[in-house]
Short mmCIF file of C-alpha atoms in Angstrom, two decimals:
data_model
loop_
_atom_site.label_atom_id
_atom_site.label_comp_id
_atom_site.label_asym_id
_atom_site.label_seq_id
_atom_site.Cartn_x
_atom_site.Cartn_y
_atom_site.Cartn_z
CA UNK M 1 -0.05 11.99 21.91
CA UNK M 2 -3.76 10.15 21.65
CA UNK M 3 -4.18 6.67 22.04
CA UNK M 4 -4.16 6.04 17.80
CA UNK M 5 -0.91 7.96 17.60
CA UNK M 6 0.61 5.79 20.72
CA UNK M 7 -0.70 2.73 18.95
CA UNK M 8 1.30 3.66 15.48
CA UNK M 9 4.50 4.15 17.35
CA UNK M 10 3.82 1.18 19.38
CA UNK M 11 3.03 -1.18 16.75
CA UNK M 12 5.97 -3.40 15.75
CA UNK M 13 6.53 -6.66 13.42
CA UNK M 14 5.99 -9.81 15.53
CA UNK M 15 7.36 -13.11 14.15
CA UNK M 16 6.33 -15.24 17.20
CA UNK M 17 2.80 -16.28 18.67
CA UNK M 18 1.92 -17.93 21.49
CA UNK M 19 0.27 -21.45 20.97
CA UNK M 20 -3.70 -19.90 21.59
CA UNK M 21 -5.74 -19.30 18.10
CA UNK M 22 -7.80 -16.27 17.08
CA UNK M 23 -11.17 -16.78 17.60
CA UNK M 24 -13.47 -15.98 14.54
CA UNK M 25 -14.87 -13.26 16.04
CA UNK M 26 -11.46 -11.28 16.02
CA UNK M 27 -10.47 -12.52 12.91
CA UNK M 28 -13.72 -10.81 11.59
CA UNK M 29 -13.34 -7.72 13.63
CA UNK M 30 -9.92 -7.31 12.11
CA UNK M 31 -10.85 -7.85 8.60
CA UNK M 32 -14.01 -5.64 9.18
CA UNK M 33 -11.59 -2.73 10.01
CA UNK M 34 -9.62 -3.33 6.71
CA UNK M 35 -13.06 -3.72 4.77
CA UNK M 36 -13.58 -0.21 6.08
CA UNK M 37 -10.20 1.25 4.62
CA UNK M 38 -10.66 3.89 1.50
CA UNK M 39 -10.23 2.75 -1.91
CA UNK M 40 -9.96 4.08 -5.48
CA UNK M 41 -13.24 5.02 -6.09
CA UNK M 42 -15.00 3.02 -4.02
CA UNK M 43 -14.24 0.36 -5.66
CA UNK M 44 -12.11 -2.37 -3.00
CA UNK M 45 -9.82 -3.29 -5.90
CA UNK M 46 -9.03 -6.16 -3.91
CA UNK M 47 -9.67 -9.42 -2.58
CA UNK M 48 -8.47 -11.55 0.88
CA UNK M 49 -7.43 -14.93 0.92
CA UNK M 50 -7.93 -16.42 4.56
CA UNK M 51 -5.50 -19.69 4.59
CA UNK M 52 -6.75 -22.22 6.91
CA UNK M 53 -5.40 -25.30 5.31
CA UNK M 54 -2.64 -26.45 7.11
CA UNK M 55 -1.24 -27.73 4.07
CA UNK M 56 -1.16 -24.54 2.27
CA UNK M 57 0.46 -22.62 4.97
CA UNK M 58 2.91 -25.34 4.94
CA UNK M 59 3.88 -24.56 1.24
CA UNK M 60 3.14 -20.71 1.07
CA UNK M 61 6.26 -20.85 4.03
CA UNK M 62 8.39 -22.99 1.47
CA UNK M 63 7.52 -20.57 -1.23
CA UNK M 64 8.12 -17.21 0.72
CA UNK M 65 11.83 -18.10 1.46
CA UNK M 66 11.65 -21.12 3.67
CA UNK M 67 10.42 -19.40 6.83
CA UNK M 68 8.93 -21.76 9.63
CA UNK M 69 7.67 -19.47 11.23
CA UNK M 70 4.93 -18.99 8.55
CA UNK M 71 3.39 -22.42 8.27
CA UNK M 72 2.76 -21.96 12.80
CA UNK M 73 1.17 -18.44 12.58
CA UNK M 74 -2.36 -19.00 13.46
CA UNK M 75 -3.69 -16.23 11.12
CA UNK M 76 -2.41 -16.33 7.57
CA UNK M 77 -4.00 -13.66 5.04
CA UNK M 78 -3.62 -13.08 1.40
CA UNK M 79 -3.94 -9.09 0.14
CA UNK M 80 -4.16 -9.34 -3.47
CA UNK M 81 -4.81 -6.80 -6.15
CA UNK M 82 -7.71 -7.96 -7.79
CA UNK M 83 -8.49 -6.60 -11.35
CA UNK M 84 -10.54 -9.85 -12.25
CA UNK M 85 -13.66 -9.17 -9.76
CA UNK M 86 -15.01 -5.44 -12.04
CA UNK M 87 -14.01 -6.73 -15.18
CA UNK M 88 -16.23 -9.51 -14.37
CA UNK M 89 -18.67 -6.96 -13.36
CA UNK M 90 -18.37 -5.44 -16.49
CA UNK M 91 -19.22 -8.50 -18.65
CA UNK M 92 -22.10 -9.43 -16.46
CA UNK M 93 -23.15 -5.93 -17.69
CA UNK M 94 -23.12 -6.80 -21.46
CA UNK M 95 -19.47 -4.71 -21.38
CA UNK M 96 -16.96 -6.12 -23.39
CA UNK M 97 -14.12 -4.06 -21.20
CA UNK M 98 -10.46 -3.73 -22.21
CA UNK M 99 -7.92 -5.57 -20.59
CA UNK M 100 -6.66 -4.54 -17.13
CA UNK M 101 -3.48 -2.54 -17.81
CA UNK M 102 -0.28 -1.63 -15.22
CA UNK M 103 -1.97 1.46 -14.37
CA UNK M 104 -5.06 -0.81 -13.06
CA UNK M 105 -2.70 -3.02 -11.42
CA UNK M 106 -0.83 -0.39 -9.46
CA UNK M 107 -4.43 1.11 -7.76
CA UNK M 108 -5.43 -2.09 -7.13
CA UNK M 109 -1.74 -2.69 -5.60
CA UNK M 110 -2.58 0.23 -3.84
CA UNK M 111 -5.83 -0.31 -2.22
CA UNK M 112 -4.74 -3.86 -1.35
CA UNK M 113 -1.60 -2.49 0.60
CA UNK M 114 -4.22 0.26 2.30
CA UNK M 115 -6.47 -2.27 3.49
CA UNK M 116 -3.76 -4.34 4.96
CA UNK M 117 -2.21 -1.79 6.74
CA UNK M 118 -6.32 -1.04 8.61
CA UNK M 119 -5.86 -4.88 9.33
CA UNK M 120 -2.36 -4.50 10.71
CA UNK M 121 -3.85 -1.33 12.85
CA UNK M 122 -6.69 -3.28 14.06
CA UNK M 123 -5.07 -6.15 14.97
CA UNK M 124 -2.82 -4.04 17.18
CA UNK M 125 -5.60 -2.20 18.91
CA UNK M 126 -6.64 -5.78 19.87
CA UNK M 127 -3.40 -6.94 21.39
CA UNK M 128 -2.73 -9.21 18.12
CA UNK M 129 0.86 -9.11 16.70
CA UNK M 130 1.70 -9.08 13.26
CA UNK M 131 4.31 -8.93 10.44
CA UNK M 132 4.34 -8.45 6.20
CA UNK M 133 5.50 -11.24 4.34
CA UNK M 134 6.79 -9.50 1.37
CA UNK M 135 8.15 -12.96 -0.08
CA UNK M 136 4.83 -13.69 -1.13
CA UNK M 137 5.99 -12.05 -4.25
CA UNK M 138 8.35 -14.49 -5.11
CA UNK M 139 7.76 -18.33 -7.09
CA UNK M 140 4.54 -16.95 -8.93
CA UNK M 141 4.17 -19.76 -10.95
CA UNK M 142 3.91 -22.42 -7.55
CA UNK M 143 1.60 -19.41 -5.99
CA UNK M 144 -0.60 -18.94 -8.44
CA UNK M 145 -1.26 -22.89 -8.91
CA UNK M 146 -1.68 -22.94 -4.85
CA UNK M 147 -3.69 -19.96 -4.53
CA UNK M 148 -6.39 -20.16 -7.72
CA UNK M 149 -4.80 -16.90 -9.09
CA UNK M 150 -5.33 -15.92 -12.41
CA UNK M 151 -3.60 -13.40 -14.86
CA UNK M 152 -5.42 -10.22 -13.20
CA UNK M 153 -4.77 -11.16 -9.71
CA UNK M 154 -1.72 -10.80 -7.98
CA UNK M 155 -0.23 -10.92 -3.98
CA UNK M 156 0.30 -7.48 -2.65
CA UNK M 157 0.58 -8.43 0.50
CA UNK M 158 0.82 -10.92 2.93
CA UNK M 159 0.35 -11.15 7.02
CA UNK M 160 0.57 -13.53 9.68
CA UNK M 161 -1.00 -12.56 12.84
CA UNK M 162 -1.21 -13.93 16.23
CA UNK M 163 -0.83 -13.60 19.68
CA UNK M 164 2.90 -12.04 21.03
CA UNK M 165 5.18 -14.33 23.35
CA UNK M 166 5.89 -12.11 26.38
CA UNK M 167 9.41 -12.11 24.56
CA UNK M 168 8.33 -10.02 21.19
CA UNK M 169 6.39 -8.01 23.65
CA UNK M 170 9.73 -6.94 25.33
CA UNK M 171 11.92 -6.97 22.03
CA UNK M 172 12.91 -3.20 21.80
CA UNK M 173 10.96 -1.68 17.87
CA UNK M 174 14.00 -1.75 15.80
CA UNK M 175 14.41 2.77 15.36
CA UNK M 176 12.65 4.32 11.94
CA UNK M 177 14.99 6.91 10.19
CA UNK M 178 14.53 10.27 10.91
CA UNK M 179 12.45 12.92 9.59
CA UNK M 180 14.60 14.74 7.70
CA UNK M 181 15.65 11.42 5.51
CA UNK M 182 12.56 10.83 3.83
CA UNK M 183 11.01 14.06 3.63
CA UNK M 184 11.80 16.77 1.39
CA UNK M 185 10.01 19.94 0.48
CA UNK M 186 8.38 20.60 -3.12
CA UNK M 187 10.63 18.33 -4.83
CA UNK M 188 12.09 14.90 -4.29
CA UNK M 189 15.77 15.64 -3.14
CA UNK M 190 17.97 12.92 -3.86
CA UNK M 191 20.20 12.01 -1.40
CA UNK M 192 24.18 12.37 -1.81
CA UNK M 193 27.01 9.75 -0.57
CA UNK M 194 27.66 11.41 2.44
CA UNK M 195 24.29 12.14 3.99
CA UNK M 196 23.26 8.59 3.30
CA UNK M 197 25.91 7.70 5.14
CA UNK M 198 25.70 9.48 8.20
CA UNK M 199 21.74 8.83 8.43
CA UNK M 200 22.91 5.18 8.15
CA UNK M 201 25.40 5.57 11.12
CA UNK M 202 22.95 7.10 13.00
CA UNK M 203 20.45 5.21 12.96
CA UNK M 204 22.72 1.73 13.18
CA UNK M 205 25.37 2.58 15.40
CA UNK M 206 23.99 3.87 18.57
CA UNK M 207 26.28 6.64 18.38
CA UNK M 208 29.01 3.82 18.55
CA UNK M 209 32.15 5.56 17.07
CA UNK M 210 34.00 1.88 15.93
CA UNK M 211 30.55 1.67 13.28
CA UNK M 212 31.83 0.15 10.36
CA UNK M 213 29.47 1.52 7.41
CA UNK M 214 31.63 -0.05 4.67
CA UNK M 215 31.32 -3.37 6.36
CA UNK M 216 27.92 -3.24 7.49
CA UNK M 217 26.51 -1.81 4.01
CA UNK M 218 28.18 -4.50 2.29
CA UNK M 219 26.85 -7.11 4.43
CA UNK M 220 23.68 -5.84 4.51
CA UNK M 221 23.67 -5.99 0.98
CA UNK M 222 24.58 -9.21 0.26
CA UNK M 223 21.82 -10.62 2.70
CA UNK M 224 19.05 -8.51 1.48
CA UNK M 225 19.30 -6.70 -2.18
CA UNK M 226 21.96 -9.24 -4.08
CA UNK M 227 20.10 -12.29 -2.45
CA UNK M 228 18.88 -14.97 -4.30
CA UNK M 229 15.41 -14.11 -2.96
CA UNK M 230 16.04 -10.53 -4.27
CA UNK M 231 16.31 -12.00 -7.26
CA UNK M 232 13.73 -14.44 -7.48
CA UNK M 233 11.38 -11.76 -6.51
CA UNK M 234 12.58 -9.54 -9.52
CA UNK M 235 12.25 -12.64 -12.08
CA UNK M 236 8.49 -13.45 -10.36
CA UNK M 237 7.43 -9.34 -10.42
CA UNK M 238 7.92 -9.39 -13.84
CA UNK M 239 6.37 -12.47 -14.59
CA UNK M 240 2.84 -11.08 -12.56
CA UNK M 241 3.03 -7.84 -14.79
CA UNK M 242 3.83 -9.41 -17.74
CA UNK M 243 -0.10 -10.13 -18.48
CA UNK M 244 -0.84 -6.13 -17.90
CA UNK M 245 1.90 -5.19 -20.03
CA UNK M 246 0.25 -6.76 -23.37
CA UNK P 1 -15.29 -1.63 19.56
CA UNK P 2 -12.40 -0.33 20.87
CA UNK P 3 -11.82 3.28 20.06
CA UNK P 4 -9.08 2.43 17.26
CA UNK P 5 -11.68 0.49 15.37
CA UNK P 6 -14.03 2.91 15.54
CA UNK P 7 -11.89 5.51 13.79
CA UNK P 8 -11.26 3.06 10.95
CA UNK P 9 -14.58 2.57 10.49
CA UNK P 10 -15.65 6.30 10.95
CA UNK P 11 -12.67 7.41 8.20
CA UNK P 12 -14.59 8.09 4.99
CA UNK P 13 -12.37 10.52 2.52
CA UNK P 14 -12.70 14.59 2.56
CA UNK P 15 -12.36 16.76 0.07
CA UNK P 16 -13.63 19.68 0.98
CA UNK P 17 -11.42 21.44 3.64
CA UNK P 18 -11.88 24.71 5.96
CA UNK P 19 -10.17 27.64 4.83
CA UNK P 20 -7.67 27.42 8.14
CA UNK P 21 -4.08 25.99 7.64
CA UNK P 22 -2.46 22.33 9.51
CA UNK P 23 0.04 23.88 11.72
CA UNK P 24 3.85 22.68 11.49
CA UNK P 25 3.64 20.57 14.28
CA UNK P 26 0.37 18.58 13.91
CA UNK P 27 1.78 17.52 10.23
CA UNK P 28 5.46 16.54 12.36
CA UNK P 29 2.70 14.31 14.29
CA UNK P 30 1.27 12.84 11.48
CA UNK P 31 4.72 12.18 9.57
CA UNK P 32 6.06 10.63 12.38
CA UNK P 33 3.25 8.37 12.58
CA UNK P 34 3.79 7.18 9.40
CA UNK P 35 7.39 7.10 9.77
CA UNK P 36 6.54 4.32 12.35
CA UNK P 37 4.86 2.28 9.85
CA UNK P 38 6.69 -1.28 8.96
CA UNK P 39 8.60 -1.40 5.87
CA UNK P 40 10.59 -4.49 4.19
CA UNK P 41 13.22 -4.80 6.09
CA UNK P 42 13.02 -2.12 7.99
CA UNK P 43 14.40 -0.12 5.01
CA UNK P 44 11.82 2.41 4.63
CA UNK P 45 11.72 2.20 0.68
CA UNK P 46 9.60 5.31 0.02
CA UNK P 47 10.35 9.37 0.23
CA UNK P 48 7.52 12.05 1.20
CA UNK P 49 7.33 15.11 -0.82
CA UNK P 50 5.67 17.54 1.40
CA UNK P 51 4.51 20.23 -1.47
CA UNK P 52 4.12 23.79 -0.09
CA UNK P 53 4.77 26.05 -2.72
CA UNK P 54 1.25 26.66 -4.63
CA UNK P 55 2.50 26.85 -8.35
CA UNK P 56 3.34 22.80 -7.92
CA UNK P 57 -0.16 22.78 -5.85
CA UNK P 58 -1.53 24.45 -9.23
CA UNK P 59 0.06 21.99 -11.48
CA UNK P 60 -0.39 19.21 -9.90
CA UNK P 61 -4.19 19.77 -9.80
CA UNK P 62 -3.88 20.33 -13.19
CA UNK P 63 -1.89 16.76 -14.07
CA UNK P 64 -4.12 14.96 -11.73
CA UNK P 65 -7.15 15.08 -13.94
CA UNK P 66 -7.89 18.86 -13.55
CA UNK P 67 -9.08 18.46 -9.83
CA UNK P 68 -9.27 22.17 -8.42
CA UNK P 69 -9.76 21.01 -4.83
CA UNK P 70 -6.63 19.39 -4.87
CA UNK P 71 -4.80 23.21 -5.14
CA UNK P 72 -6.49 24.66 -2.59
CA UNK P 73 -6.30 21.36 0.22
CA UNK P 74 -3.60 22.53 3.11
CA UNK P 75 -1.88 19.94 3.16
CA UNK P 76 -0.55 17.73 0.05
CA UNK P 77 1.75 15.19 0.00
CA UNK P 78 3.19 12.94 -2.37
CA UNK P 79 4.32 9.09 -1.10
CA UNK P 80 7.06 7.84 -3.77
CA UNK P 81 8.59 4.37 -3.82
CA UNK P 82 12.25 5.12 -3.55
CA UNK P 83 14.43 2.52 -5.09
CA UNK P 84 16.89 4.96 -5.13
CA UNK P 85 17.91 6.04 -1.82
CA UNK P 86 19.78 2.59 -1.23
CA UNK P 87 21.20 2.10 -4.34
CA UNK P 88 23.17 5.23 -3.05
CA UNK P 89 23.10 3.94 0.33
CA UNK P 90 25.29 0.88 -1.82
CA UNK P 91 27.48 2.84 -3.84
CA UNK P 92 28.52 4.94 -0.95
CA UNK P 93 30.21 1.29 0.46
CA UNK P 94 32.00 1.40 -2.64
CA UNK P 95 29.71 -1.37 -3.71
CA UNK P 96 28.29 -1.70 -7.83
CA UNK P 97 24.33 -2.64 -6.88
CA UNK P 98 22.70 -4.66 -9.87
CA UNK P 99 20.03 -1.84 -10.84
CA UNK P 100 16.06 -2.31 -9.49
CA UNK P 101 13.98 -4.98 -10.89
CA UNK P 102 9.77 -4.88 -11.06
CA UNK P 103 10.27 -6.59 -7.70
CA UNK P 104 12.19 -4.12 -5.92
CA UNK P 105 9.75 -1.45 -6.98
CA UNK P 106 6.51 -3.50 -5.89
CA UNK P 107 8.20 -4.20 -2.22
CA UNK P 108 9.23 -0.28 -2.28
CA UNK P 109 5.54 0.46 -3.60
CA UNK P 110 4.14 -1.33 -0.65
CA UNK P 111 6.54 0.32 1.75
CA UNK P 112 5.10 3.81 0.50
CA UNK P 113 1.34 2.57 1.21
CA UNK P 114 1.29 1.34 4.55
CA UNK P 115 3.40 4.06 5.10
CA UNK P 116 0.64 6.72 3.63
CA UNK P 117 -2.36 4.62 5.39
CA UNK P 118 -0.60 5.34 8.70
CA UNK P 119 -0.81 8.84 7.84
CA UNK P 120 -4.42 8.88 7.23
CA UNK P 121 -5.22 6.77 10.10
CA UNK P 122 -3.22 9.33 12.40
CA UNK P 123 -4.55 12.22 10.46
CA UNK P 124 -8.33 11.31 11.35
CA UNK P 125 -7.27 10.67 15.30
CA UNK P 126 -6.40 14.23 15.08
CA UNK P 127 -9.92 15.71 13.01
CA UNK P 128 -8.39 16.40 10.23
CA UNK P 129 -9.79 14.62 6.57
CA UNK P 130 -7.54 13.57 3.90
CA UNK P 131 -8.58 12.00 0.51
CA UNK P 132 -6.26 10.08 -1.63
CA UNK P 133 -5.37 10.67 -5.23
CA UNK P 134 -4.49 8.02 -7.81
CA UNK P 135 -4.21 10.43 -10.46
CA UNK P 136 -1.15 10.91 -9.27
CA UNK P 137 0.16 8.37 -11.53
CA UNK P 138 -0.83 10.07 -14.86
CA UNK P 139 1.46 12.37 -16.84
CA UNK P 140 4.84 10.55 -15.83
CA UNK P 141 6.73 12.94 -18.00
CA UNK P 142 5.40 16.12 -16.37
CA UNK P 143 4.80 15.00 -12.98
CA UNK P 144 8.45 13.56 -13.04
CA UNK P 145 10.02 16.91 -14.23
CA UNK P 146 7.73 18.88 -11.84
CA UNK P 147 9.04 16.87 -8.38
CA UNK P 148 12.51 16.23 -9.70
CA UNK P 149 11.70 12.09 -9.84
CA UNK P 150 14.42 10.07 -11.72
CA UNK P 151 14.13 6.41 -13.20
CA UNK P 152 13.64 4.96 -9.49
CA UNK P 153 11.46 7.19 -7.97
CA UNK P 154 7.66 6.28 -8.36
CA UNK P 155 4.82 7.88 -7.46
CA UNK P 156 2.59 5.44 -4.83
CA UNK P 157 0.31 7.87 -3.57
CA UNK P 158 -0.80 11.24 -3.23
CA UNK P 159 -2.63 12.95 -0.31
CA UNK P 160 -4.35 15.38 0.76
CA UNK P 161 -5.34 16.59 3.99
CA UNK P 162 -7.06 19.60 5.98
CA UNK P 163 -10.11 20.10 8.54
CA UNK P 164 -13.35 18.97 7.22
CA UNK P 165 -16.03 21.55 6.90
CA UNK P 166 -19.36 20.64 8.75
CA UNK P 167 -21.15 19.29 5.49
CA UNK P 168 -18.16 16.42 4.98
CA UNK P 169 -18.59 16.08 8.73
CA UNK P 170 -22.08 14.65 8.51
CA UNK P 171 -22.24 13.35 4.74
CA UNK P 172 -22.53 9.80 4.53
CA UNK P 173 -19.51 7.12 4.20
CA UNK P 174 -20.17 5.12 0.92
CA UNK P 175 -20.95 1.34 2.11
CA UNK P 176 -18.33 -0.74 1.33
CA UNK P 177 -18.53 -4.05 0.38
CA UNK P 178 -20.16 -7.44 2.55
CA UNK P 179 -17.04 -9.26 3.80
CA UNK P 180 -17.91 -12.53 1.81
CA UNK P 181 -17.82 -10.26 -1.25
CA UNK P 182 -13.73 -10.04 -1.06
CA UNK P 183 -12.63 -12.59 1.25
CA UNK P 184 -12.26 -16.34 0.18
CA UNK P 185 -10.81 -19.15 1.96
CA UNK P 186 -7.45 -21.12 1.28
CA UNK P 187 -7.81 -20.09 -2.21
CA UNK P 188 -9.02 -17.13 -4.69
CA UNK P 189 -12.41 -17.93 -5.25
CA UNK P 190 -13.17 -15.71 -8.37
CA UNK P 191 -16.74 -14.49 -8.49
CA UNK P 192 -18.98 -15.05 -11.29
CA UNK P 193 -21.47 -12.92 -12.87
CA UNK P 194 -24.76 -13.35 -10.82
CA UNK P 195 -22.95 -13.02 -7.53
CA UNK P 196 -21.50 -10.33 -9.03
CA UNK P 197 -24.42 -8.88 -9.97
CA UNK P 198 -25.97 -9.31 -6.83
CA UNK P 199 -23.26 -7.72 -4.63
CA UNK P 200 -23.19 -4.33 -6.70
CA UNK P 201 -27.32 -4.40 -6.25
CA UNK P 202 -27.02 -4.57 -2.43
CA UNK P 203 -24.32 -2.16 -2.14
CA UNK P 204 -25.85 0.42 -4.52
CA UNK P 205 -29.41 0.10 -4.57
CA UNK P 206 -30.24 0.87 -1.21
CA UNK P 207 -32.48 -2.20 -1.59
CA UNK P 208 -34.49 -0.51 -4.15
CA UNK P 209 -36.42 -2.66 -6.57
CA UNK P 210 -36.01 -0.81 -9.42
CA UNK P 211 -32.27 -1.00 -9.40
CA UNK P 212 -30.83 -0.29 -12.89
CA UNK P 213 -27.96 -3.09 -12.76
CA UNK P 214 -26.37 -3.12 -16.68
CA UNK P 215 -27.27 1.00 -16.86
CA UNK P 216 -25.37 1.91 -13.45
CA UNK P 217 -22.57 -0.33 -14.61
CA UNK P 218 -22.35 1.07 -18.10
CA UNK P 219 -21.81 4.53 -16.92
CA UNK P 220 -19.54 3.52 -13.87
CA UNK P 221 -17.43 1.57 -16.82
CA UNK P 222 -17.09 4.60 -19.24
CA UNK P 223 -16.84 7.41 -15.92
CA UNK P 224 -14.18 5.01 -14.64
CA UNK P 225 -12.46 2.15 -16.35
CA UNK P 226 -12.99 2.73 -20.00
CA UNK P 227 -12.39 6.83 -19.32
CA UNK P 228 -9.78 8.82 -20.57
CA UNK P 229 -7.70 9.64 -17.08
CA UNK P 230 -7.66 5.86 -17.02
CA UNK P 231 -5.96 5.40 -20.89
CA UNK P 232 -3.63 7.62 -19.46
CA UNK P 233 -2.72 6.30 -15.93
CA UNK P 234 -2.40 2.92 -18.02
CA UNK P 235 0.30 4.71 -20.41
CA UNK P 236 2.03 6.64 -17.71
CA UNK P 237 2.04 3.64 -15.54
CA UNK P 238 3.98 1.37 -18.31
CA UNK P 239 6.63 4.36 -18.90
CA UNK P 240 7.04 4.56 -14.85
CA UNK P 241 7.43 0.20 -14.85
CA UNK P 242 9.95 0.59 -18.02
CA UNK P 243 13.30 1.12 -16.05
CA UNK P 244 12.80 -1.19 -14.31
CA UNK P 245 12.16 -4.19 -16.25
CA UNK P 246 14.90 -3.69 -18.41
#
């Protein structure tokens, strides 16, 4: 395995950072690398927030779910899909462009998410830990007034980066399904009752034979997919495509 | 620049490939890779259609804007977000799941991306190019009844991959944008016309006086934004969004 490939398996979400900041110089290599990333036709359908305001990483950790851990993270970026910055370009031009429709928003989704993912790469390869915040999706209305976003704008990602405690370092990478449950061959092959469940088991149980899948599906559900952040996200989604939809 | 960042920087898109195949196990390597990738909640929301056969090659050169190069690339693979595989995962439990909101497939989207970017990052650490395709999200109808998609199954991305030939080798990677072009602090600062202006000059003009601002930008807009493929990633798009914002 190269060194790249290592680094991919390596790489794992880190939620705590050591009290030392990132120097600019880092930062900038970092957001370089994500700068470099491909895009839909060249065009970096995107934009970066940078949060240094204390105060606003205070609220943007109230807003995605009430995590702490948020508001301390010395590196706080904003990926969002920006269809505002060539429709600008457009007018400048004399163009009197249609609006931005979901289609737009999805590629710009896209090359946002691409980008973010060089930055989480980067960072790695630099001995910086990091982790998506995918709550960043949720409360558009408080976001949007916080953040200067617009109708054509809209989070697709965010990170917080820093420097790993010698305890996150150590913390095993929770285990990535196998192969065989995400790939198929030709044609999406949806999977049935019973191979869901023993790729669940699998992967959850460390072969322990008291696994309870019943117990820990419904559990798992409750926390994650019928949560009230679930479902705020859902109401706030809809409310950021809303203005693409018209 | 450590040698991680240097292959970000180096990876510029191919799509032109040598007539010599990507062996079983150097595309294991590069799905595992991305297998590795973080996901929300370590749930993995995304499936990988790995298309060999070469009448869905054909077609889906033919529903992805009538790109020929996309038939005859070695490797081609198709990143869905795969709201689907846990609703299962649910009802196995004996649960009744509420069905997938605009937010669920926007988390699942992003899952997809960062898991395809992990591909192409471990792709180039191996010499092999890969381009993306965003076409891949025209034709919903056809492209859904060609790879067996239902209602929560969404394209997110399309690659494709094989070994350069010498010309990609050595052509040129398009410049990408100055940092300060895309990144704003605390807040989205949205750009207004001159700067606008100014950034496209820089990045296309090659510093050349004569640069042709409103005429380059008037035939990007109708190539890109105001083209046909565009209309019709906007339509598919909305019929794609429509089960789940009911």
């Amino acid at each position: 395995m190269n060194p790249t490939l290592a680094q991919l398996w390596e790489r794992k979400s880190v939620r705590v950072f050591l009290d030392r900041p990132v120097d600019d110089a880092t930062r900038n290599e970092i957001i370089d690398a994500a700068i470099q990333a491909p895009s839909a036709g060249n065009q970096n359908l995107y934009a970066i927030i940078d949060v240094r305001d204390q105060a606003v990483k205070d609220e943007l950790a109230e807003l995605c779910d009430h995590q702490p851990f948020i508001a301390t993270a010395p590196v706080l970026w904003v990926f969002l899909a920006d269809c505002r910055r060539w429709l600008g370009a457009y007018q400048e031009a004399g163009l009197k462009p249609r609006a931005p429709g979901p289609g737009d928003l999805l590629i710009a989704y896209a090359d946002a998410l691409v980008a973010a993912q060089n930055a989480v790469v980067a960072a790695h390869s630099l001995g910086l830990g990091s982790c998506y915040i995918g709550d960043i999706l949720e409360n558009r209305e408080r976001v949007a007034a916080l953040l200067n976003l617009d109708d054509y704008t809209v989070p697709a990602a965010m990170l917080v980066m820093g420097w790993p405690t010698e305890h996150q370092l150590k913390r095993p990478k929770p285990p990535r399904p196998a192969r065989g449950d995400l790939v198929s061959v030709d044609r999406y092959r949806r999977r049935q009752g019973r191979e869901l469940r023993a790729s669940i088991v699998a992967r959850e149980s460390g072969a322990a034979a008291s696994f309870d899948y019943d117990g820990w599906m419904r559990a798992f559900c409750e926390r994650k997919y019928e949560s009230d952040f679930a479902r705020e996200m859902n109401r706030s989604a809809a409310a950021y495509l809303r203005p693409f939809m018209e």
